[in-house]
Short mmCIF file of C-alpha atoms and ligand atoms in Angstrom, two decimals:
data_model
loop_
_atom_site.label_atom_id
_atom_site.label_comp_id
_atom_site.label_asym_id
_atom_site.label_seq_id
_atom_site.Cartn_x
_atom_site.Cartn_y
_atom_site.Cartn_z
CA MET A 11 5.12 15.83 -2.96
CA LEU A 12 1.92 14.58 -3.84
CA TRP A 13 0.97 14.97 -7.54
CA VAL A 14 -2.33 16.59 -6.75
CA ASP A 15 -0.73 19.05 -4.20
CA LYS A 16 1.94 20.08 -7.30
CA ILE A 17 -1.12 20.75 -9.38
CA ALA A 18 -3.00 22.47 -6.76
CA GLN A 19 0.20 24.28 -6.14
CA ASP A 20 0.15 25.64 -10.13
CA ILE A 21 -3.03 25.75 -10.12
CA GLU A 22 -2.44 29.10 -7.41
CA LYS A 23 0.16 30.46 -9.11
CA ARG A 24 -1.70 29.88 -12.42
CA LEU A 25 -5.16 31.16 -11.74
CA SER A 26 -4.41 33.49 -9.42
CA LYS A 27 -6.42 36.54 -11.03
CA GLN A 28 -9.79 33.73 -11.19
CA ILE A 29 -9.51 32.49 -7.50
CA LYS A 30 -9.22 36.28 -6.17
CA ASP A 31 -11.91 38.06 -8.92
CA ARG A 32 -14.39 34.96 -8.71
CA ASP A 33 -16.63 33.51 -5.73
CA HIS A 34 -15.29 30.14 -6.51
CA LEU A 35 -13.52 28.34 -9.13
CA ILE A 36 -15.58 25.28 -11.21
CA ILE A 37 -14.24 22.37 -11.97
CA ARG A 38 -15.82 20.57 -14.68
CA ASP A 39 -16.16 16.74 -15.61
CA GLU A 40 -18.57 15.13 -17.98
CA LYS A 41 -20.22 11.19 -18.90
CA THR A 42 -22.31 11.01 -21.94
CA ALA A 43 -24.74 8.13 -19.86
CA SER A 44 -25.55 5.78 -23.53
CA GLY A 45 -24.76 2.94 -21.44
CA ARG A 46 -23.17 1.22 -18.52
CA VAL A 47 -20.20 3.58 -17.61
CA HIS A 48 -16.83 1.59 -18.20
CA ILE A 49 -14.56 2.07 -15.22
CA GLY A 50 -11.91 4.55 -17.05
CA SER A 51 -14.30 6.88 -16.82
CA MET A 52 -14.04 7.09 -13.05
CA ARG A 53 -10.41 8.45 -13.44
CA GLY A 54 -11.53 11.92 -14.27
CA VAL A 55 -14.05 12.18 -11.46
CA ALA A 56 -11.24 11.25 -8.97
CA ILE A 57 -8.62 13.62 -10.59
CA HIS A 58 -10.67 16.10 -10.31
CA GLY A 59 -12.23 15.06 -7.23
CA LEU A 60 -9.41 14.79 -5.65
CA LEU A 61 -8.16 17.64 -6.80
CA SER A 62 -11.47 20.05 -5.54
CA PHE A 63 -10.36 18.42 -1.76
CA VAL A 64 -7.05 19.57 -1.84
CA LEU A 65 -7.88 22.78 -3.65
CA ASN A 66 -10.53 23.47 -0.32
CA GLU A 67 -7.46 22.39 2.13
CA ARG A 68 -6.00 25.44 1.06
CA GLY A 69 -8.68 27.90 1.50
CA ILE A 70 -9.70 27.83 -2.81
CA ASN A 71 -13.27 27.90 -2.76
CA ASN A 72 -14.15 26.05 -5.84
CA LYS A 73 -17.15 23.28 -6.58
CA PHE A 74 -17.05 20.36 -8.63
CA LEU A 75 -19.74 20.32 -11.18
CA TYR A 76 -19.86 17.03 -12.97
CA GLU A 77 -22.76 17.20 -16.37
CA ILE A 78 -24.35 13.39 -17.06
CA ASN A 79 -24.66 14.12 -20.42
CA ASP A 80 -28.40 13.22 -21.75
CA PHE A 81 -28.59 15.09 -24.84
CA ASP A 82 -26.78 13.45 -27.31
CA PRO A 83 -27.79 11.28 -29.68
CA MET A 84 -28.43 7.53 -29.35
CA ASP A 85 -25.95 6.50 -32.00
CA GLY A 86 -25.02 2.96 -31.01
CA LEU A 87 -26.02 -0.20 -28.83
CA PRO A 88 -24.36 -1.44 -26.13
CA SER A 89 -24.48 -5.70 -26.53
CA TYR A 90 -26.07 -6.56 -23.76
CA LEU A 91 -29.17 -4.56 -24.99
CA ASP A 92 -31.83 -6.00 -27.66
CA ALA A 93 -31.16 -3.86 -30.60
CA ASP A 94 -34.45 -4.74 -32.46
CA VAL A 95 -36.42 -2.41 -28.85
CA TYR A 96 -33.51 0.42 -29.56
CA LYS A 97 -33.69 0.60 -33.07
CA LYS A 98 -36.60 3.36 -33.52
CA TYR A 99 -34.64 5.17 -30.39
CA MET A 100 -31.29 5.46 -32.87
CA GLY A 101 -30.52 9.30 -33.81
CA LYS A 102 -33.06 10.27 -30.32
CA ARG A 103 -30.98 12.32 -27.55
CA LEU A 104 -30.89 9.64 -24.96
CA LEU A 105 -33.03 11.56 -22.46
CA ASP A 106 -36.15 10.71 -25.14
CA VAL A 107 -35.33 7.19 -25.26
CA PRO A 108 -37.12 4.89 -22.57
CA SER A 109 -35.29 3.33 -19.73
CA PRO A 110 -34.80 0.15 -19.72
CA ASP A 111 -36.03 -1.01 -16.33
CA GLY A 112 -39.22 1.05 -17.59
CA LYS A 113 -39.27 2.80 -14.27
CA ALA A 114 -36.02 5.36 -14.61
CA LYS A 115 -37.26 8.73 -16.06
CA ASN A 116 -35.74 7.76 -19.37
CA PHE A 117 -32.64 5.99 -20.73
CA ALA A 118 -29.97 8.42 -19.45
CA GLU A 119 -30.90 8.59 -15.94
CA TYR A 120 -31.41 4.90 -15.43
CA TYR A 121 -27.22 4.51 -16.55
CA ALA A 122 -26.27 7.66 -15.12
CA ARG A 123 -27.92 6.76 -11.56
CA GLU A 124 -25.76 3.33 -11.57
CA PHE A 125 -22.59 5.68 -11.77
CA ILE A 126 -23.73 8.62 -9.49
CA ASP A 127 -23.75 6.00 -6.91
CA VAL A 128 -20.42 4.94 -7.30
CA ILE A 129 -18.88 8.17 -7.41
CA ASN A 130 -20.82 9.11 -4.58
CA LYS A 131 -19.81 5.09 -2.70
CA ALA A 132 -16.07 6.83 -3.39
CA ASP A 133 -17.16 9.77 -1.31
CA PHE A 134 -16.28 12.62 -3.86
CA ASP A 135 -18.09 15.72 -3.27
CA VAL A 136 -19.31 16.47 -6.76
CA GLU A 137 -22.84 19.02 -7.99
CA PHE A 138 -24.56 16.82 -10.61
CA TYR A 139 -26.63 18.27 -13.11
CA ARG A 140 -28.02 17.41 -16.59
CA LEU A 141 -26.74 19.18 -19.79
CA SER A 142 -30.92 18.99 -21.21
CA ASP A 143 -30.42 21.71 -17.89
CA ILE A 144 -28.40 23.76 -19.22
CA TYR A 145 -29.72 23.56 -23.08
CA LYS A 146 -33.64 24.44 -21.94
CA SER A 147 -32.70 26.83 -19.34
CA GLY A 148 -31.54 28.99 -22.53
CA LYS A 149 -27.52 29.23 -20.44
CA MET A 150 -26.06 27.80 -24.00
CA ASP A 151 -28.05 30.24 -26.08
CA GLU A 152 -25.16 32.78 -26.41
CA ALA A 153 -22.90 30.20 -27.56
CA ILE A 154 -25.38 28.44 -30.05
CA ARG A 155 -25.65 32.59 -31.41
CA LEU A 156 -21.94 32.85 -31.60
CA ALA A 157 -21.57 29.50 -33.35
CA LEU A 158 -24.34 30.07 -35.50
CA GLU A 159 -22.43 33.30 -36.49
CA ASN A 160 -18.93 32.19 -36.77
CA ALA A 161 -19.46 29.34 -38.71
CA LYS A 162 -16.86 30.00 -41.53
CA LYS A 163 -14.14 30.57 -38.84
CA ILE A 164 -15.05 26.91 -36.88
CA ARG A 165 -15.20 25.94 -40.15
CA ASN A 166 -11.88 27.29 -40.48
CA ILE A 167 -10.60 26.34 -37.10
CA TYR A 168 -11.40 22.20 -37.68
CA LYS A 169 -9.38 22.75 -40.64
CA LYS A 170 -6.40 24.64 -39.49
CA VAL A 171 -6.13 22.84 -36.11
CA SER A 172 -7.67 19.36 -36.86
CA GLY A 173 -7.14 18.75 -40.77
CA SER A 174 -10.76 18.31 -40.86
CA ILE A 175 -12.59 19.36 -44.09
CA LYS A 176 -16.29 20.98 -43.59
CA PRO A 177 -18.15 21.49 -46.21
CA ASP A 178 -19.01 25.35 -47.50
CA ASP A 179 -22.66 25.16 -46.27
CA TRP A 180 -22.31 23.28 -42.75
CA LEU A 181 -23.39 24.73 -39.67
CA PRO A 182 -22.73 23.64 -35.81
CA LEU A 183 -25.51 23.06 -35.03
CA ASN A 184 -28.04 19.59 -34.53
CA VAL A 185 -31.45 20.67 -34.50
CA VAL A 186 -34.57 17.98 -33.30
CA CYS A 187 -36.60 17.07 -35.56
CA GLU A 188 -40.09 18.73 -35.24
CA SER A 189 -41.53 15.40 -36.82
CA CYS A 190 -39.63 12.27 -35.46
CA GLY A 191 -38.12 13.41 -32.79
CA LYS A 192 -34.91 12.31 -34.13
CA ILE A 193 -31.08 15.01 -33.33
CA GLY A 194 -28.79 12.68 -34.98
CA THR A 195 -30.27 12.85 -38.63
CA THR A 196 -30.47 16.38 -38.81
CA LYS A 197 -28.90 19.09 -41.20
CA VAL A 198 -29.01 22.96 -40.26
CA THR A 199 -29.30 24.79 -43.89
CA SER A 200 -29.70 28.48 -42.59
CA PHE A 201 -29.67 30.73 -40.44
CA ASN A 202 -31.29 34.50 -39.91
CA GLY A 203 -30.01 35.83 -37.04
CA GLU A 204 -33.69 34.36 -35.55
CA THR A 205 -33.97 31.00 -36.94
CA VAL A 206 -33.47 28.21 -38.63
CA THR A 207 -33.83 25.58 -41.65
CA TYR A 208 -33.16 22.24 -40.96
CA ILE A 209 -33.51 19.46 -43.36
CA CYS A 210 -34.11 15.52 -41.43
CA GLN A 211 -31.95 13.47 -43.75
CA THR A 212 -33.18 9.79 -44.36
CA ASP A 213 -29.48 8.65 -45.40
CA ALA A 214 -26.86 10.89 -43.31
CA VAL A 215 -26.28 8.63 -40.76
CA GLU A 216 -25.09 4.67 -40.73
CA TRP A 217 -26.53 4.18 -37.41
CA ALA A 218 -29.86 6.08 -37.47
CA GLN A 219 -32.61 7.03 -40.65
CA GLY A 220 -34.30 10.69 -40.79
CA CYS A 221 -37.64 11.22 -41.85
CA GLY A 222 -37.25 13.60 -44.38
CA HIS A 223 -39.12 16.68 -42.60
CA THR A 224 -37.99 20.33 -43.48
CA GLY A 225 -38.88 22.86 -41.67
CA GLU A 226 -37.86 26.06 -39.00
CA ILE A 227 -37.30 26.52 -35.56
CA SER A 228 -35.46 28.48 -33.10
CA PRO A 229 -31.92 27.25 -32.23
CA PHE A 230 -32.20 27.97 -28.91
CA GLY A 231 -33.67 26.90 -25.23
CA GLY A 232 -33.03 23.34 -25.94
CA ASN A 233 -34.38 22.79 -29.52
CA ALA A 234 -30.91 22.23 -30.61
CA SER A 235 -27.39 20.94 -29.70
CA LEU A 236 -23.99 22.17 -30.92
CA PRO A 237 -21.59 19.20 -32.82
CA TRP A 238 -19.35 18.35 -29.34
CA LYS A 239 -15.79 20.04 -30.83
CA VAL A 240 -18.03 23.42 -30.67
CA GLU A 241 -19.99 22.22 -27.49
CA TRP A 242 -17.70 21.47 -25.49
CA PRO A 243 -15.70 24.77 -25.59
CA ALA A 244 -19.59 26.12 -24.99
CA LYS A 245 -19.96 24.80 -21.97
CA PHE A 246 -16.58 26.32 -21.08
CA LYS A 247 -18.01 29.34 -21.63
CA ALA A 248 -21.60 28.75 -20.00
CA MET A 249 -20.38 26.95 -17.14
CA LYS A 250 -17.10 29.51 -16.24
CA VAL A 251 -15.21 26.43 -16.32
CA SER A 252 -11.50 27.21 -14.55
CA ILE A 253 -10.16 23.72 -14.31
CA GLU A 254 -10.99 20.76 -16.76
CA GLY A 255 -8.64 17.94 -17.68
CA ALA A 256 -9.64 14.73 -19.90
CA GLY A 257 -8.56 12.02 -21.32
CA LYS A 258 -5.10 11.54 -23.05
CA ASP A 259 -6.67 10.40 -26.30
CA HIS A 260 -8.21 14.01 -26.79
CA CYS A 261 -5.26 16.00 -25.49
CA THR A 262 -2.85 14.99 -28.83
CA ARG A 263 -1.89 17.77 -31.31
CA GLY A 264 -4.89 18.76 -33.50
CA GLY A 265 -7.49 16.17 -31.09
CA SER A 266 -10.41 17.77 -29.94
CA ARG A 267 -8.91 19.40 -26.58
CA GLU A 268 -7.13 21.59 -29.02
CA VAL A 269 -9.72 22.14 -31.72
CA ALA A 270 -12.49 23.26 -28.16
CA ASN A 271 -9.76 25.53 -26.85
CA THR A 272 -9.02 27.40 -29.60
CA ILE A 273 -13.00 28.04 -30.63
CA ALA A 274 -13.15 28.72 -27.09
CA LYS A 275 -10.32 31.76 -27.54
CA GLU A 276 -11.68 32.71 -31.07
CA VAL A 277 -15.14 32.51 -31.01
CA PHE A 278 -16.18 32.64 -27.50
CA ASN A 279 -13.47 34.87 -26.62
CA VAL A 280 -12.97 33.02 -22.97
CA GLN A 281 -9.83 31.22 -21.54
CA PRO A 282 -9.50 27.29 -21.79
CA PRO A 283 -9.99 26.11 -18.55
CA TYR A 284 -6.76 24.58 -16.79
CA ASP A 285 -5.76 21.04 -18.42
CA ILE A 286 -4.71 17.99 -16.89
CA PRO A 287 -4.50 15.34 -19.45
CA TYR A 288 -4.72 12.04 -17.98
CA GLU A 289 -4.14 8.55 -18.91
CA PHE A 290 -6.20 5.44 -19.85
CA PHE A 291 -7.90 3.00 -16.95
CA LEU A 292 -6.65 -0.46 -18.17
CA ILE A 293 -9.04 -4.04 -17.61
CA GLY A 294 -6.42 -6.74 -17.36
CA GLY A 295 -4.19 -4.76 -19.75
CA SER A 296 -7.00 -3.33 -22.83
CA LYS A 297 -9.39 -0.88 -22.98
CA MET A 298 -12.07 -3.14 -22.95
CA SER A 299 -14.97 -0.92 -23.33
CA SER A 300 -18.30 -1.91 -20.54
CA SER A 301 -20.59 -2.39 -24.00
CA LYS A 302 -18.56 -6.18 -24.27
CA GLY A 303 -20.27 -7.32 -20.65
CA THR A 304 -19.52 -7.51 -17.33
CA GLY A 305 -16.33 -6.83 -15.16
CA SER A 306 -15.18 -3.23 -16.62
CA SER A 307 -17.65 -0.86 -15.51
CA SER A 308 -17.30 1.77 -12.70
CA LYS A 309 -19.86 0.00 -10.63
CA ASP A 310 -18.37 -3.43 -10.95
CA ILE A 311 -14.85 -2.61 -10.03
CA SER A 312 -16.31 -0.39 -7.05
CA ASP A 313 -18.73 -2.94 -5.68
CA SER A 314 -15.11 -5.28 -5.59
CA ILE A 315 -13.33 -3.39 -3.26
CA PRO A 316 -13.77 -1.05 -0.63
CA THR A 317 -13.89 2.31 -0.84
CA LYS A 318 -10.87 3.12 0.93
CA ILE A 319 -8.46 0.17 -1.59
CA PHE A 320 -10.35 1.92 -4.23
CA ARG A 321 -9.35 5.87 -3.51
CA LEU A 322 -5.81 4.01 -3.22
CA LEU A 323 -6.51 2.17 -6.90
CA MET A 324 -7.69 6.31 -7.98
CA PHE A 325 -4.51 8.28 -6.30
CA ASN A 326 -1.84 5.96 -6.30
CA LYS A 327 -0.70 6.89 -10.20
CA LYS A 328 -0.03 10.47 -11.05
CA PRO A 329 -2.88 11.31 -13.92
CA ILE A 330 0.67 10.87 -16.90
CA GLN A 331 0.53 6.96 -15.33
CA THR A 332 -1.87 4.51 -17.07
CA ILE A 333 -3.66 2.38 -14.15
CA ASN A 334 -4.23 -1.19 -14.55
CA PHE A 335 -6.24 -3.07 -12.98
CA ASP A 336 -6.87 -6.65 -13.21
CA PRO A 337 -9.99 -8.47 -10.66
CA THR A 338 -8.75 -11.74 -11.98
CA GLY A 339 -4.88 -11.54 -11.25
CA ASP A 340 -3.37 -9.76 -8.58
CA THR A 341 -4.01 -6.17 -8.49
CA ILE A 342 -6.69 -6.99 -5.55
CA PRO A 343 -4.57 -8.48 -2.86
CA THR A 344 -1.76 -6.59 -4.26
CA LEU A 345 -3.76 -3.68 -3.28
CA PHE A 346 -4.63 -4.54 -0.27
CA ASP A 347 -0.86 -5.17 0.56
CA GLN A 348 -0.52 -1.01 -0.20
CA TYR A 349 -2.86 0.19 1.31
CA ASP A 350 -0.87 -1.96 4.61
CA LYS A 351 2.48 -0.59 3.77
CA ILE A 352 1.20 2.99 3.62
CA ALA A 353 -0.90 2.70 6.87
CA ASP A 354 2.19 1.54 7.85
CA ASP A 355 4.31 4.52 7.11
CA TYR A 356 1.67 6.39 8.45
CA TRP A 357 1.69 5.11 11.84
CA SER A 358 5.20 4.92 12.48
CA GLY A 359 5.83 8.59 11.06
CA VAL A 360 7.65 8.09 8.05
CA ASP A 361 7.78 11.83 6.41
CA SER A 362 6.85 10.60 3.00
CA ASP A 363 4.16 10.98 0.21
CA THR A 364 2.54 7.89 1.22
CA VAL A 365 1.75 9.65 4.15
CA ARG A 366 0.08 12.40 2.67
CA LEU A 367 -1.90 9.91 0.06
CA PHE A 368 -2.90 7.77 3.05
CA ALA A 369 -4.83 10.98 4.91
CA LEU A 370 -6.35 11.98 1.13
CA ILE A 371 -7.49 8.20 1.07
CA HIS A 372 -9.61 8.88 4.23
CA LYS A 373 -10.28 12.26 3.67
CA ASN A 374 -8.48 13.06 6.69
CA LYS A 375 -9.91 11.04 8.85
CA GLU A 376 -7.52 8.69 8.70
CA PRO A 377 -7.10 6.27 11.83
CA LYS A 378 -4.49 8.30 13.73
CA GLU A 379 -3.19 5.01 16.48
CA ARG A 380 -1.87 1.80 15.08
CA LEU A 381 -4.23 -1.18 13.97
CA TYR A 382 -3.48 -4.53 13.21
CA LEU A 383 -4.29 -5.45 9.58
CA PRO A 384 -5.33 -8.59 8.52
CA ARG A 385 -3.39 -9.77 5.41
CA PHE A 386 -5.75 -9.46 2.37
CA SER A 387 -4.29 -13.44 0.93
CA ILE A 388 -4.20 -14.75 4.52
CA VAL A 389 -7.43 -13.05 4.97
CA ALA A 390 -8.62 -14.88 1.17
CA TYR A 391 -7.15 -17.96 2.34
CA LEU A 392 -8.66 -18.52 6.13
CA SER A 393 -11.97 -17.62 4.82
CA GLN A 394 -12.18 -21.03 2.62
CA MET A 395 -11.18 -23.16 5.96
CA PRO A 396 -14.75 -23.52 6.99
CA HIS A 397 -13.24 -25.38 10.36
CA ILE A 398 -11.49 -21.88 11.33
CA ASN A 399 -12.65 -19.17 13.66
CA ILE A 400 -10.68 -16.22 11.41
CA GLN A 401 -10.46 -14.11 14.49
CA GLN A 402 -8.86 -16.90 16.88
CA GLU A 403 -6.55 -17.08 14.07
CA PHE A 404 -5.46 -13.29 14.18
CA GLU A 405 -5.76 -12.76 16.91
CA ASN A 406 -2.70 -15.86 17.41
CA LEU A 407 -0.66 -14.18 14.54
CA LYS A 408 -1.07 -10.45 16.33
CA GLY A 409 0.15 -12.07 19.97
CA SER A 410 -3.19 -10.28 21.75
CA SER A 411 -6.96 -10.08 21.15
CA LEU A 412 -8.48 -7.22 18.43
CA THR A 413 -9.82 -4.34 19.50
CA LYS A 414 -12.98 -3.12 18.04
CA GLU A 415 -12.13 -1.60 15.55
CA GLU A 416 -9.67 -4.06 14.49
CA VAL A 417 -12.62 -6.41 13.70
CA VAL A 418 -14.04 -4.40 11.95
CA GLU A 419 -11.13 -4.13 9.27
CA LEU A 420 -11.25 -7.79 9.52
CA ASN A 421 -14.62 -8.08 8.57
CA GLU A 422 -14.59 -6.01 5.98
CA ARG A 423 -11.60 -8.10 4.19
CA ILE A 424 -13.60 -11.19 5.02
CA GLU A 425 -16.24 -9.65 2.57
CA TYR A 426 -14.45 -8.79 0.05
CA ALA A 427 -12.10 -11.72 -0.17
CA GLN A 428 -15.47 -14.08 -0.39
CA LYS A 429 -16.89 -12.14 -2.94
CA TRP A 430 -13.18 -12.00 -4.71
CA LEU A 431 -12.70 -15.93 -4.72
CA SER A 432 -16.35 -16.12 -5.82
CA GLN A 433 -16.24 -13.98 -8.97
CA TYR A 434 -12.55 -13.12 -9.85
CA ALA A 435 -9.90 -14.75 -7.82
CA PRO A 436 -7.33 -16.92 -10.13
CA ASP A 437 -6.89 -20.53 -9.25
CA LYS A 438 -3.67 -20.26 -7.29
CA TYR A 439 -5.62 -18.23 -4.62
CA VAL A 440 -8.92 -20.77 -4.64
CA PHE A 441 -8.75 -23.71 -2.30
CA LYS A 442 -10.61 -26.47 -1.27
CA LEU A 443 -9.28 -28.75 1.61
CA GLN A 444 -9.43 -31.97 0.78
CA SER A 445 -10.67 -34.82 3.12
CA THR A 446 -10.16 -37.46 0.96
CA LEU A 447 -6.44 -38.28 -0.40
CA PRO A 448 -6.62 -36.70 -4.29
CA GLU A 449 -5.45 -39.35 -6.73
CA ALA A 450 -2.80 -36.77 -7.78
CA ALA A 451 -1.38 -37.97 -3.96
CA LYS A 452 -1.38 -41.81 -4.89
CA SER A 453 1.73 -42.28 -6.29
CA LEU A 454 4.45 -40.29 -4.49
CA SER A 455 8.01 -41.46 -5.11
CA ASN A 456 9.72 -43.16 -2.01
CA ILE A 457 11.44 -40.22 -0.80
CA GLN A 458 8.74 -38.12 -0.72
CA LYS A 459 6.71 -40.98 1.16
CA GLU A 460 9.88 -41.13 3.80
CA ALA A 461 9.74 -37.06 4.52
CA LEU A 462 5.85 -37.61 4.72
CA SER A 463 6.02 -40.11 7.19
CA LEU A 464 8.42 -38.03 9.53
CA LEU A 465 6.13 -35.26 9.20
CA LEU A 466 3.55 -37.48 10.66
CA SER A 467 5.76 -38.47 13.64
CA TYR A 468 6.47 -34.72 14.55
CA VAL A 469 2.16 -34.06 14.21
CA LYS A 470 1.27 -37.33 16.29
CA GLY A 471 3.77 -36.13 18.89
CA ASN A 472 2.44 -32.63 19.08
CA LYS A 473 -1.28 -32.10 20.51
CA LYS A 474 -0.60 -28.11 20.02
CA LEU A 475 0.35 -27.54 15.85
CA LYS A 476 2.06 -24.09 15.82
CA GLY A 477 2.95 -22.38 12.18
CA GLN A 478 6.94 -21.24 13.64
CA ASP A 479 7.58 -24.82 15.19
CA LEU A 480 6.17 -26.75 11.84
CA HIS A 481 8.21 -23.84 9.83
CA GLU A 482 11.30 -25.67 11.79
CA GLN A 483 10.21 -28.93 11.91
CA LEU A 484 9.81 -29.23 7.98
CA HIS A 485 13.25 -27.69 7.73
CA ILE A 486 14.90 -30.77 9.71
CA ILE A 487 13.22 -32.85 7.67
CA LYS A 488 14.32 -31.83 4.30
CA GLU A 489 17.88 -31.65 5.80
CA SER A 490 17.78 -35.54 7.19
CA THR A 491 16.35 -36.40 3.95
CA SER A 492 17.82 -34.79 1.53
CA ILE A 493 14.49 -34.71 -0.46
CA ASP A 494 14.34 -31.81 -3.19
CA PRO A 495 12.38 -28.97 -1.16
CA LYS A 496 9.96 -28.85 -4.17
CA GLN A 497 9.12 -32.02 -3.79
CA PHE A 498 8.44 -31.72 -0.44
CA PHE A 499 5.88 -29.18 -0.60
CA THR A 500 4.59 -30.05 -3.68
CA ALA A 501 3.78 -33.45 -1.88
CA ILE A 502 2.07 -31.85 0.73
CA TYR A 503 0.05 -29.48 -1.57
CA GLN A 504 -1.49 -32.32 -3.37
CA ILE A 505 -2.58 -34.28 -0.57
CA PHE A 506 -4.34 -31.17 1.56
CA LEU A 507 -5.42 -29.03 -0.87
CA ASN A 508 -5.10 -31.22 -4.46
CA LYS A 509 -2.87 -28.26 -6.25
CA GLU A 510 1.22 -28.04 -6.52
CA SER A 511 1.28 -25.07 -4.72
CA GLY A 512 -0.41 -23.36 -1.57
CA PRO A 513 0.46 -20.54 0.82
CA LYS A 514 3.53 -20.89 3.18
CA ALA A 515 3.14 -25.30 4.38
CA GLY A 516 4.31 -24.19 7.87
CA TRP A 517 2.02 -22.11 8.59
CA PHE A 518 -0.74 -23.85 6.34
CA LEU A 519 -0.61 -26.89 7.91
CA SER A 520 -0.99 -25.36 11.53
CA VAL A 521 -4.72 -23.89 10.62
CA LEU A 522 -5.51 -27.28 9.58
CA ASN A 523 -7.88 -29.79 11.64
CA ARG A 524 -4.67 -32.14 13.59
CA GLU A 525 -7.04 -35.55 12.96
CA THR A 526 -7.20 -34.25 9.19
CA ILE A 527 -3.24 -33.95 8.54
CA ILE A 528 -2.81 -37.41 10.35
CA ASP A 529 -5.45 -39.06 8.41
CA LEU A 530 -4.21 -38.05 4.93
CA LEU A 531 -0.58 -38.79 5.74
CA GLU A 532 -1.43 -41.90 6.86
CA GLN A 533 -3.36 -42.25 3.47
CA ALA A 534 -0.50 -41.16 1.60
CA THR A 535 2.28 -43.18 3.05
CA ASN A 536 0.43 -45.99 2.82
CA ILE A 537 1.03 -46.30 6.79
CA LYS A 538 -3.29 -47.01 6.88
ZN1 ZN B 17 -37.20 13.62 -38.92
#
């Protein structure tokens, strides 16, 4: 059984009462819109998004709510933004910081937009909301009151669960300073049941400077926010959350999830949601943050592969397994190969998890009839051969014309192959067909020249070059000359690609222009 079906089955059992009592279950996830969003954040979207779909399939009504957190203070700056410009906004809420492009409503909306587009392109059914709307609507007020009234209890939970010690006068609230508008610098000093007093501290945090103002204000209706380990369970309560997974870094013993769950039960009197701890999404083996530049943002990765391949990447591994994506390595061609394999399983009627996976990638609208799928690495290779009609080549390989759907598939792969070749592909996949003999091929050994002359004679004697025939011919030449195969093939790749290696030689030669083959082989063997 596929991992998501197992989770859905478990939820059906464990949440049976909620499923009966409620109109729908709430699944929730969130992202703070503090900059370009790293691909790692898509892991939660994908797990929750797929689960939501599968629960619906089972007749369990649910909504997947995704929070754009625009209420947190700006407490750090991505390297691609000008620190001098943003310095004065540090400590303000993200919704109070201007957008980098001057067009979006604010800083948070600018970065949220990009991420929302990625989620939509990945085809998840998500309802987005802004945290600011939740605070301003008063939905968090009851939790704020409970948190302030139970400040001592919360301090004890911090200490007991995570070992973190808060001073005896610490109150779990951050107020927006009425004088300078910052939220990251204020300290709440008292609560009388209706209002709080606070001071805007000048040197409490390294990343922002407060104005020294002291004031008294209502903590409700969007004037203040809870610290995040308290805010998290407050959201469980305010949004009536039934299911919410989290990255495994939060789920360690004594970690933030345990603190949040304890506060949920002991302070807010709600059951913590069903948890799905999940592993990291690595880029080329590292957690590399998106603040360091391009290549690891959710938009970069989403742009680099079609939706169905993106969904395969996200669904293929269980939540407890790490996903490693290396756009500059073999990941992209391997993903296409995996897709072709599960498609083949599906069309062959193999009864396995991959069949289910194939259906879920396509939201149960998978192509039911077998399609000829052109292998991505070959598409990538052929798209670098300017003289080639790619569709014709694949029709030769298939043995018949491509159907309309197959042409669509081919064109999609050509588009993504070209993107991959121009942005990420490792050297071994990037070819430039040589028109003159490269230096490296000018000093071949006698036995190499002897083998190549035999190849030249064969090409001259055959007007139509076919991959399989060439493959057999190369084998015959190898046997008759006793040349070391590596020496033979290296010479071929050096002559035509100025590289040490390349695609399967017989097929590779068959797609080259015959006159070019003759010309370069003549030069390499000094016949001309
Ligand atoms: Zn202030």
